[in-house]
Coordinates of C-alpha atoms and ligand atoms in Angstrom, one line a residue:
M275 CA 0.0 0.0 0.0
N276 CA 1.2 3.5 -0.8
K277 CA 2.4 5.1 2.5
F278 CA 2.2 8.6 1.1
S279 CA -1.0 10.7 1.2
R280 CA -0.3 12.5 -2.1
T281 CA 2.0 12.4 -5.1
I282 CA 3.0 15.7 -6.4
V283 CA 5.1 16.3 -9.5
I284 CA 7.1 19.6 -9.4
T285 CA 8.5 20.4 -12.9
G286 CA 11.7 22.4 -13.2
G287 CA 12.6 21.4 -9.7
A288 CA 16.3 21.4 -10.5
G289 CA 16.2 25.1 -11.5
F290 CA 16.4 28.2 -9.3
I291 CA 12.8 28.7 -7.9
G292 CA 11.9 25.0 -8.4
S293 CA 14.7 23.8 -6.1
H294 CA 13.4 26.1 -3.3
V295 CA 9.9 24.7 -3.8
V296 CA 11.1 21.1 -3.8
R297 CA 13.1 21.7 -0.7
L298 CA 10.2 23.3 1.1
F299 CA 7.7 20.6 0.2
V300 CA 10.0 17.6 0.9
N301 CA 10.9 19.0 4.3
K302 CA 7.5 20.3 5.3
Y303 CA 5.3 17.4 4.0
P304 CA 7.0 14.1 4.8
D305 CA 3.7 12.4 4.0
Y306 CA 3.8 13.7 0.4
R307 CA 5.8 12.0 -2.3
I308 CA 7.6 14.7 -4.3
I309 CA 8.7 13.8 -7.8
N310 CA 11.0 16.4 -9.4
L311 CA 10.6 16.2 -13.2
D312 CA 13.3 18.1 -14.9
L313 CA 15.3 17.8 -18.2
L314 CA 18.4 19.3 -16.6
T315 CA 19.1 21.9 -19.3
Y316 CA 21.9 24.3 -18.7
A317 CA 19.7 25.9 -16.0
G318 CA 18.9 22.7 -14.1
N319 CA 21.4 21.5 -11.6
L320 CA 20.9 18.6 -9.1
A321 CA 23.5 20.1 -6.9
N322 CA 20.8 22.6 -6.0
L323 CA 19.1 19.8 -4.1
S324 CA 22.0 17.8 -2.5
D325 CA 20.5 18.4 0.9
V326 CA 17.2 16.6 0.2
E327 CA 18.2 14.0 -2.5
H328 CA 18.5 11.2 0.1
K329 CA 15.0 11.9 1.6
E330 CA 12.5 9.0 1.4
N331 CA 9.8 11.2 0.0
Y332 CA 11.9 12.6 -2.8
E333 CA 12.4 11.3 -6.3
F334 CA 14.1 12.7 -9.4
V335 CA 13.0 11.9 -12.9
K336 CA 14.9 13.2 -15.9
M337 CA 12.3 13.9 -18.5
D338 CA 11.3 16.5 -21.1
I339 CA 7.9 18.1 -20.5
C340 CA 7.4 18.0 -24.2
D341 CA 7.7 14.2 -24.3
Y342 CA 3.9 13.6 -24.0
D343 CA 4.0 9.8 -24.0
N344 CA 6.4 9.5 -21.2
V345 CA 4.8 12.3 -19.2
L346 CA 1.4 10.5 -19.5
R347 CA 3.0 7.2 -18.5
L348 CA 4.5 8.8 -15.4
F349 CA 1.3 10.5 -14.4
E350 CA -0.7 7.3 -14.8
S351 CA 1.7 4.8 -13.3
Q352 CA 2.6 7.0 -10.3
H353 CA -1.0 8.2 -9.5
V354 CA 0.0 11.8 -9.6
D355 CA -2.6 14.0 -8.0
G356 CA -0.9 17.4 -8.0
I357 CA 1.3 19.2 -10.5
I358 CA 3.3 22.4 -9.7
H359 CA 4.7 23.5 -13.1
L360 CA 7.8 25.6 -13.1
A361 CA 9.9 24.1 -15.9
A362 CA 10.5 26.7 -18.5
E363 CA 13.1 28.6 -20.5
S364 CA 13.3 31.6 -18.3
H365 CA 15.9 34.1 -19.6
V366 CA 14.6 37.0 -21.7
D367 CA 18.0 37.6 -23.5
R368 CA 18.1 33.9 -24.6
S369 CA 14.5 34.3 -25.9
I370 CA 15.5 37.2 -28.1
K371 CA 18.2 34.9 -29.7
D372 CA 16.1 31.7 -29.9
P373 CA 12.4 32.3 -29.8
F374 CA 11.5 28.8 -31.2
L375 CA 13.0 27.1 -28.1
F376 CA 10.8 29.3 -25.9
A377 CA 7.7 28.3 -27.8
R378 CA 8.7 24.7 -27.7
T379 CA 9.3 24.5 -24.0
N380 CA 7.0 27.1 -22.5
V381 CA 4.0 26.6 -24.8
M382 CA 4.2 23.1 -26.2
G383 CA 5.7 21.8 -22.9
T384 CA 2.9 23.2 -20.8
L385 CA 0.3 21.9 -23.3
S386 CA 1.8 18.5 -23.2
L387 CA 1.6 18.5 -19.3
L388 CA -2.0 19.7 -19.4
Q389 CA -3.1 17.1 -21.9
A390 CA -1.3 14.3 -20.0
A391 CA -2.8 15.4 -16.7
K392 CA -6.3 15.6 -18.1
T393 CA -6.0 12.2 -19.8
A394 CA -4.5 10.5 -16.7
W395 CA -7.0 12.1 -14.3
L396 CA -10.1 11.4 -16.4
N397 CA -9.0 7.7 -16.6
T398 CA -9.5 7.4 -12.8
P399 CA -12.9 6.8 -11.2
E400 CA -12.6 10.1 -9.2
G401 CA -11.7 12.2 -12.3
F402 CA -10.6 15.7 -11.4
E403 CA -11.8 15.3 -7.8
G404 CA -8.9 16.2 -5.4
K405 CA -6.5 17.1 -8.3
R406 CA -4.7 20.3 -8.9
F407 CA -2.6 21.7 -11.8
Y408 CA -0.7 24.8 -10.6
H409 CA 1.1 26.8 -13.2
I410 CA 3.8 29.3 -12.2
S411 CA 3.9 32.3 -14.4
T412 CA 5.5 35.8 -14.4
D413 CA 4.5 39.5 -14.2
E414 CA 6.1 40.0 -17.6
V415 CA 2.9 38.8 -19.3
Y416 CA 1.3 42.1 -18.4
G417 CA 3.8 44.1 -20.4
A418 CA 5.5 47.3 -19.2
L419 CA 4.5 50.2 -16.9
E420 CA 5.4 53.8 -17.0
I421 CA 7.7 55.1 -14.2
G422 CA 5.5 56.4 -11.4
G423 CA 2.4 54.8 -12.9
G424 CA 0.1 52.1 -11.4
L425 CA 0.8 48.5 -10.6
F426 CA -0.1 45.2 -12.3
T427 CA -3.3 43.6 -10.8
E428 CA -4.8 40.3 -11.6
T429 CA -7.2 42.1 -14.0
T430 CA -4.5 43.9 -16.0
P431 CA -4.8 42.8 -19.6
Y432 CA -2.0 40.7 -21.0
S433 CA 0.4 42.6 -23.3
P434 CA 3.7 40.6 -23.5
H435 CA 6.6 42.2 -25.4
S436 CA 9.5 39.7 -25.5
P437 CA 9.4 36.2 -26.9
Y438 CA 9.8 34.9 -23.4
S439 CA 6.8 36.8 -22.0
A440 CA 4.8 35.9 -25.1
S441 CA 5.5 32.2 -24.6
K442 CA 4.5 32.5 -20.9
A443 CA 1.3 34.4 -21.7
S444 CA 0.4 31.7 -24.2
S445 CA 1.0 29.0 -21.7
D446 CA -1.2 30.9 -19.1
H447 CA -4.0 31.0 -21.7
F448 CA -3.7 27.3 -22.3
V449 CA -4.0 26.6 -18.6
R450 CA -7.1 28.7 -18.3
A451 CA -8.6 27.1 -21.4
F452 CA -8.2 23.7 -19.9
H453 CA -10.3 24.8 -16.9
D454 CA -12.9 26.5 -19.0
T455 CA -13.2 23.8 -21.6
Y456 CA -12.7 20.6 -19.6
G457 CA -13.3 21.7 -16.1
M458 CA -9.7 20.9 -15.1
P459 CA -8.8 22.3 -11.6
T460 CA -6.1 24.8 -12.5
I461 CA -4.6 27.8 -10.8
V462 CA -2.1 30.4 -12.1
T463 CA 0.2 32.8 -10.3
N464 CA 2.2 35.7 -11.7
C465 CA 5.3 36.6 -9.7
S466 CA 7.8 39.5 -9.9
N467 CA 11.6 39.1 -10.2
N468 CA 13.0 36.6 -7.8
Y469 CA 16.5 36.7 -6.2
G470 CA 18.4 34.5 -3.8
P471 CA 20.7 31.4 -3.8
Y472 CA 21.0 29.0 -6.7
Q473 CA 20.0 31.4 -9.4
F474 CA 21.8 30.8 -12.7
P475 CA 24.5 33.5 -13.1
E476 CA 23.2 34.9 -16.3
K477 CA 20.5 36.9 -14.4
L478 CA 21.3 40.4 -13.2
I479 CA 22.0 39.8 -9.5
P480 CA 24.1 36.6 -9.5
L481 CA 25.9 37.7 -12.7
F482 CA 26.9 41.0 -11.2
I483 CA 27.9 39.5 -7.8
N484 CA 30.2 37.1 -9.6
N485 CA 31.6 39.9 -11.8
I486 CA 32.3 42.2 -8.9
R487 CA 34.1 39.5 -7.1
H488 CA 36.3 38.8 -10.1
R489 CA 36.5 42.5 -11.0
R490 CA 34.9 42.0 -14.4
Q491 CA 32.8 44.7 -16.1
L492 CA 29.2 45.1 -15.1
P493 CA 27.2 45.5 -18.3
V494 CA 24.2 47.7 -17.4
Y495 CA 21.7 47.8 -20.3
G496 CA 20.8 51.3 -21.5
K497 CA 20.9 53.9 -18.7
G498 CA 20.1 51.5 -15.9
E499 CA 16.8 53.2 -15.4
N500 CA 14.5 50.2 -15.8
V501 CA 12.6 49.2 -12.7
R502 CA 12.0 45.7 -11.4
D503 CA 10.1 44.6 -8.3
W504 CA 12.2 42.1 -6.3
L505 CA 11.1 39.2 -4.1
Y506 CA 13.3 36.8 -2.1
V507 CA 12.9 33.4 -3.6
E508 CA 12.0 31.6 -0.3
D509 CA 9.1 34.1 0.0
H510 CA 7.9 33.0 -3.4
A511 CA 8.2 29.3 -2.4
R512 CA 6.1 30.0 0.7
A513 CA 3.5 31.7 -1.4
I514 CA 3.4 28.7 -3.8
D515 CA 2.9 26.4 -0.9
L516 CA 0.0 28.5 0.5
I517 CA -1.7 28.9 -2.9
F518 CA -1.3 25.2 -3.8
H519 CA -3.1 24.3 -0.7
K520 CA -5.6 27.2 -0.1
G521 CA -5.9 29.1 -3.4
K522 CA -9.2 29.1 -5.2
T523 CA -9.5 26.8 -8.2
A524 CA -9.6 28.6 -11.6
D525 CA -8.3 31.8 -9.9
S526 CA -5.1 33.6 -10.3
Y527 CA -2.9 35.5 -7.8
N528 CA -0.2 38.1 -8.2
I529 CA 2.9 37.5 -6.0
G530 CA 5.3 40.4 -5.2
G531 CA 6.8 42.3 -2.4
F532 CA 6.1 46.0 -3.3
N533 CA 9.8 46.4 -3.7
E534 CA 10.7 48.4 -6.8
W535 CA 14.3 49.2 -7.6
R536 CA 16.0 50.9 -10.6
N537 CA 18.7 48.6 -12.0
I538 CA 21.4 51.1 -11.5
D539 CA 20.6 51.4 -7.8
I540 CA 20.7 47.7 -7.3
V541 CA 24.0 47.5 -9.1
R542 CA 25.4 50.2 -6.7
L543 CA 24.0 48.3 -3.7
L544 CA 25.6 45.1 -5.0
V545 CA 29.0 46.8 -5.4
A546 CA 28.9 48.2 -1.9
T547 CA 27.8 44.9 -0.4
V548 CA 30.4 42.7 -2.2
D549 CA 33.2 45.2 -1.5
R550 CA 32.3 45.4 2.2
L551 CA 32.1 41.6 2.6
L552 CA 35.4 41.0 0.8
G553 CA 37.1 43.6 3.0
R554 CA 37.6 46.0 0.0
K555 CA 37.2 49.7 0.3
E556 CA 33.4 50.2 0.0
G557 CA 32.5 51.4 -3.5
E558 CA 36.0 50.9 -4.9
D559 CA 34.5 48.7 -7.7
L560 CA 31.9 51.2 -8.9
D561 CA 34.1 51.9 -11.9
L562 CA 33.3 48.4 -13.2
I563 CA 29.9 49.7 -14.2
T564 CA 29.7 49.9 -18.0
F565 CA 26.6 51.2 -19.8
V566 CA 26.0 49.0 -22.8
T567 CA 23.5 48.8 -25.7
D568 CA 20.0 48.3 -24.3
R569 CA 18.1 45.0 -24.5
Q570 CA 15.8 44.9 -27.5
G571 CA 12.2 45.7 -26.5
H572 CA 13.4 46.3 -22.9
D573 CA 10.3 46.6 -20.6
L574 CA 10.7 49.9 -18.7
R575 CA 9.0 48.9 -15.4
Y576 CA 7.3 46.0 -13.7
A577 CA 5.5 46.4 -10.4
I578 CA 3.1 43.9 -8.8
D579 CA 0.1 44.6 -6.7
S580 CA -0.2 41.5 -4.4
T581 CA -3.0 42.9 -2.2
K582 CA -5.4 40.0 -3.2
L583 CA -2.9 37.4 -2.0
K584 CA -2.5 39.2 1.3
S585 CA -6.2 39.9 1.9
E586 CA -7.4 36.4 0.8
L587 CA -4.7 34.1 2.1
G588 CA -2.7 36.3 4.5
W589 CA 0.7 36.0 2.6
E590 CA 3.3 38.7 3.1
P591 CA 7.0 38.7 2.2
S592 CA 9.2 38.0 5.2
L593 CA 12.5 39.8 4.3
Q594 CA 13.4 43.4 3.7
F595 CA 15.4 43.8 0.4
E596 CA 18.7 45.0 2.1
E597 CA 18.5 41.9 4.4
G598 CA 17.8 39.6 1.5
I599 CA 20.6 41.1 -0.6
E600 CA 23.1 40.7 2.2
K601 CA 22.1 37.0 2.6
T602 CA 22.2 36.5 -1.1
V603 CA 25.7 38.1 -1.6
R604 CA 27.1 36.1 1.3
W605 CA 25.7 32.9 -0.2
Y606 CA 27.3 33.5 -3.6
L607 CA 30.6 34.5 -2.1
E608 CA 30.6 31.3 0.1
N609 CA 29.5 29.0 -2.7
E610 CA 32.1 29.7 -5.4
Q611 CA 32.3 26.0 -6.2
W612 CA 28.6 26.0 -7.1
L613 CA 29.1 29.0 -9.3
N614 CA 32.1 27.5 -11.0
S615 CA 30.3 24.2 -11.6
V616 CA 27.3 25.8 -13.3
T617 CA 29.4 28.1 -15.5
S618 CA 32.0 25.5 -16.4
G619 CA 30.9 25.3 -20.0
D620 CA 29.3 21.8 -19.7
Y621 CA 25.9 23.4 -19.5
E622 CA 26.4 25.5 -22.6
Q623 CA 27.7 22.4 -24.5
Y624 CA 24.7 20.4 -23.3
Y625 CA 22.4 23.2 -24.5
A626 CA 24.0 23.3 -27.9
R627 CA 23.9 19.4 -28.2
M628 CA 20.4 19.2 -27.0
Y629 CA 18.8 21.8 -29.2
G630 CA 21.3 22.8 -31.8
D631 CA 19.3 24.8 -34.4
K632 CA 16.3 22.5 -34.1
K633 CA 13.2 24.6 -34.4
C634 CA 10.3 22.5 -32.9
Ligands
NAD846 P1 15.3 28.4 -14.3 O1 15.7 28.7 -15.7 O2 16.3 28.6 -13.2 O3 14.9 26.8 -14.2 C1 14.1 26.2 -15.2 C2 14.2 24.7 -15.0 O4 13.3 24.1 -15.9 C3 15.6 24.1 -15.1 O5 15.8 23.2 -14.0 C4 15.5 23.3 -16.4 O6 16.3 22.2 -16.5 C5 14.0 23.0 -16.5 N1 13.6 22.7 -17.9 C6 13.7 23.6 -18.9 N2 13.2 23.0 -20.0 C7 12.7 21.8 -19.6 C8 12.0 20.8 -20.3 N3 11.7 20.9 -21.7 N4 11.5 19.7 -19.6 C9 11.8 19.6 -18.3 N5 12.5 20.6 -17.6 C10 12.9 21.6 -18.3 O7 13.9 29.1 -14.0 P2 13.4 29.9 -12.7 O8 14.0 31.2 -12.7 O9 13.6 29.0 -11.6 O10 11.9 30.0 -13.1 C11 11.0 29.0 -12.8 C12 9.6 29.3 -13.3 O11 9.2 30.5 -12.6 C13 9.5 29.6 -14.8 O12 8.3 29.1 -15.3 C14 9.5 31.2 -14.9 O13 8.8 31.6 -16.0 C15 8.8 31.5 -13.6 N6 9.2 32.8 -13.0 C16 10.5 33.1 -12.7 C17 10.8 34.3 -12.1 C18 12.3 34.7 -11.8 O14 12.5 35.8 -11.4 N7 13.2 33.8 -12.0 C19 9.8 35.2 -11.7 C20 8.5 34.8 -12.0 C21 8.2 33.6 -12.6
DAU847 O1 9.7 39.7 -13.8 C1 9.9 38.3 -13.6 C2 11.0 37.9 -14.6 O2 12.2 38.3 -14.0 C3 11.0 36.4 -14.8 O3 9.8 36.0 -15.4 C4 12.2 36.0 -15.6 O4 12.3 34.6 -15.7 C5 13.4 36.5 -15.0 O5 14.6 36.2 -15.8 C6 13.4 38.0 -14.7 O6 13.4 38.7 -16.0 P1 14.3 40.1 -16.2 O7 14.6 40.2 -17.6 O8 13.6 41.2 -15.4 O9 15.6 39.6 -15.3 P2 17.2 39.8 -15.6 O10 17.9 39.4 -14.4 O11 17.6 39.2 -16.9 O12 17.3 41.4 -15.8 C7 16.9 42.3 -14.7 C8 17.1 43.7 -15.2 O13 18.5 43.9 -15.3 C9 16.5 43.9 -16.6 O14 15.9 45.3 -16.6 C10 17.6 43.8 -17.5 C11 18.8 44.3 -16.7 N1 20.1 43.7 -17.0 C12 20.2 42.3 -17.0 C13 21.4 41.7 -17.3 C14 21.5 40.1 -17.3 C15 21.2 44.4 -17.2 O15 21.2 45.7 -17.2 N2 22.4 43.8 -17.5 C16 22.5 42.4 -17.6 O16 23.6 41.9 -17.8

């Protein structure tokens, strides 16, 4: 007899946010069986989960979410009753270079999971009863805001600008369509920029911490005036836990910390923090800042209104940004081996081998 009360598949569990979600669920719910389904692209790294890999309620399955037949076999054979879907291509700059890959993974991959879950669930006597498909999305689907303007709410119309955000918007629509058409119990959340340990160092914060440490240039796009709304990754994982268990089916929630920063101000804060922690003269590395050609279609400002999540489910971020940045910088400085392993080139080669110039 199965000794676990539930079997939950977390896709993309070897990535940045996914690894925090897997860790939280494995430790907090010993009666749940957690299956981490991940293809281990350049962004997926099992070292992110070395502290939970021995746990009895944790399993890893290397699988492509686009591989419908194997995903269906897994869902049916393992009696999966919950899916938390994070697997994605997540970097905007890469989406500008290779939009096909983003459509494949983010759109077709999500559709393959939805269809497999629907088929598997409808083949059981209880159907959709007690099941949940939770799709993790981004605030970028709402488009861009003016400086000093309003915030994104759950009713802001979608207006994606980059191939990444267009692919995420499309996947959100498919998730909602599966509820509206088939009655599938779905839920969608849209979160702002995350930061914290285990983020692949192509994204602003880990890239710049690493560059400051090695005294490499800090390529600030445009004038550094773009604004992002930052949330510590463990706060996002806590919100996902709460919404997975208590969120309303077919609803959506914005997740964010009301924490807007201009890129250039974050870069200055990072320089000051890294310099101080390395015993350098504070600010001595400010001259590494280099203004470079802007990202194509660069969204000016994102800002999330997460009032609904607070008023309905009582979620609030736990960390102030300065505290979170201090923790994050310390983590990257103390985990140089992790940084070296994920940037060793193996992942880039894997990526090229896996996808080459394949289009779909
Ligand atoms: P990430 O790039 O760090 O991790 C993505 C994971 O997905 C990796 O482990 C990768 O191996 C896996 N993956 C990629 N393609 C796959 C495939 N075809 N099959 C199976 N696994 C595959 O991403 P992240 O930053 O942790 O983002 C996770 C999710 O959260 C994404 O859906 C992203 O859109 C969303 N999100 C991210 C942020 C952020 O600031 N990072 C904010 C809001 C929403
Ligand atoms: O808003 C949520 C999104 O946040 C997530 O959906 C994405 O997966 C995640 O990657 C992130 O997207 P951004 O494009 O905002 O993150 P990134 O770290 O790439 O860039 C943050 C800001 O910093 C952005 O305005 C671009 C700028 N930037 C980034 C890099 C990598 C630079 O100026 N220089 C850089 O080298």
